[in-house]
Amino acid sequence: MAVYAVGDIQGCYDPLRKLLDQVKFDPSSDTLYCVGDLVNRGPKSLKTLHFLMSLDDACVSVLGNHDIHLLAMIYGLRQPRATDTLDKILAAPDVSQIGDWLRSKPLLEVNKKRRMVVCHAGIYPWWSLKFARKRCNEVEAVFKDKEQCIDLLGKIYSNKPLRWSSDLTKTQRCRFTINALTRMRFCSPKGRLNFKDNGYVGMVTDTRVPWFDFNNPGLSGWRVVFGHWSSLGLLIRPKLLGLDTGCVWGRELTLAKIPKSIDGPIKLYSQKNN
Ligand SMILES: [Mn+2]
């Protein structure tokens, strides 16, 4: 009945399997939460997806920006970038099922018993958990319908709107939600998402603050588990767990055993990519 969370896998299949062996992961009783970015840049994206799909309900994953990029490529909406390593997936006989599986994944997962919220990049600091779930549900409902999903994927590649407001159109709301949940690192104190800087914490200024450094009473009583920020590395605070430890960049993949109590100690395991 153990609950684990793993950082950005990005096709690093071998360290993932080693970590699961190390903790004797049992898919019939344990659960593995993935913070998203299951694929791309790493060596074995297709194998990673097939393995995670085989875990069925024992794997709970949220979508990361690379997973959404893959979806857009599967549906012919995006051209490959030089750093992409998605060719094998795109040529796979079951690429359409892979697309269906990815589309069914949420942007936000909640484990009530462990008081844990899982997302790829973070939660917009001006949103309560309840409101964030409402926003994510709106996107997830669109993704579940293939035609609507394709239509939305064709419209999300823009940074705007940078700031949430209640008078956005549905497309703007969905784009903002996807950008916040899967790409955000810094926000301005006035609530603008900052996509200009890809991330050194040394870049923090009065106008560029990590999303998790804003006080958000709407998340009190919850532990947020996220990835996406490899230059941050492992981040452990009482209510925060950042798990992107840059496996795909030659560092390591991190697996965390989530304690039953929110105040309990987190056990960490890590494996390099060879
Ligand atoms: Mn990411």
mmCIF file with all atom_site columns, C-alpha atoms and ligand atoms in Angstrom, residues 8 37 65-66 120 182 228, ligand 1:
data_model
loop_
_atom_site.group_PDB
_atom_site.id
_atom_site.type_symbol
_atom_site.label_atom_id
_atom_site.label_alt_id
_atom_site.label_comp_id
_atom_site.label_asym_id
_atom_site.label_entity_id
_atom_site.label_seq_id
_atom_site.pdbx_PDB_ins_code
_atom_site.Cartn_x
_atom_site.Cartn_y
_atom_site.Cartn_z
_atom_site.occupancy
_atom_site.B_iso_or_equiv
_atom_site.pdbx_formal_charge
_atom_site.auth_seq_id
_atom_site.auth_comp_id
_atom_site.auth_asym_id
_atom_site.auth_atom_id
_atom_site.pdbx_PDB_model_num
ATOM   1 C  CA . ASP A 1 8   ? 10.575 13.908 -14.595 1.00 0.00 ? 8   ASP A CA 1
ATOM   2 C  CA . ASP A 1 37  ? 7.336  14.883 -18.664 1.00 0.00 ? 37  ASP A CA 1
ATOM   3 C  CA . ASN A 1 65  ? 4.808  20.227 -21.198 1.00 0.00 ? 65  ASN A CA 1
ATOM   4 C  CA . HIS A 1 66  ? 6.737  17.518 -23.095 1.00 0.00 ? 66  HIS A CA 1
ATOM   5 C  CA . HIS A 1 120 ? 3.989  19.161 -13.336 1.00 0.00 ? 120 HIS A CA 1
ATOM   6 C  CA . THR A 1 182 ? 2.869  22.651 -17.016 1.00 0.00 ? 182 THR A CA 1
ATOM   7 C  CA . HIS A 1 228 ? 9.736  20.671 -14.334 1.00 0.00 ? 228 HIS A CA 1
HETATM 8 MN MN . MN  B 2 .   ? 8.652  20.249 -17.959 1.00 0.00 ? 1   MN  B MN 1
#
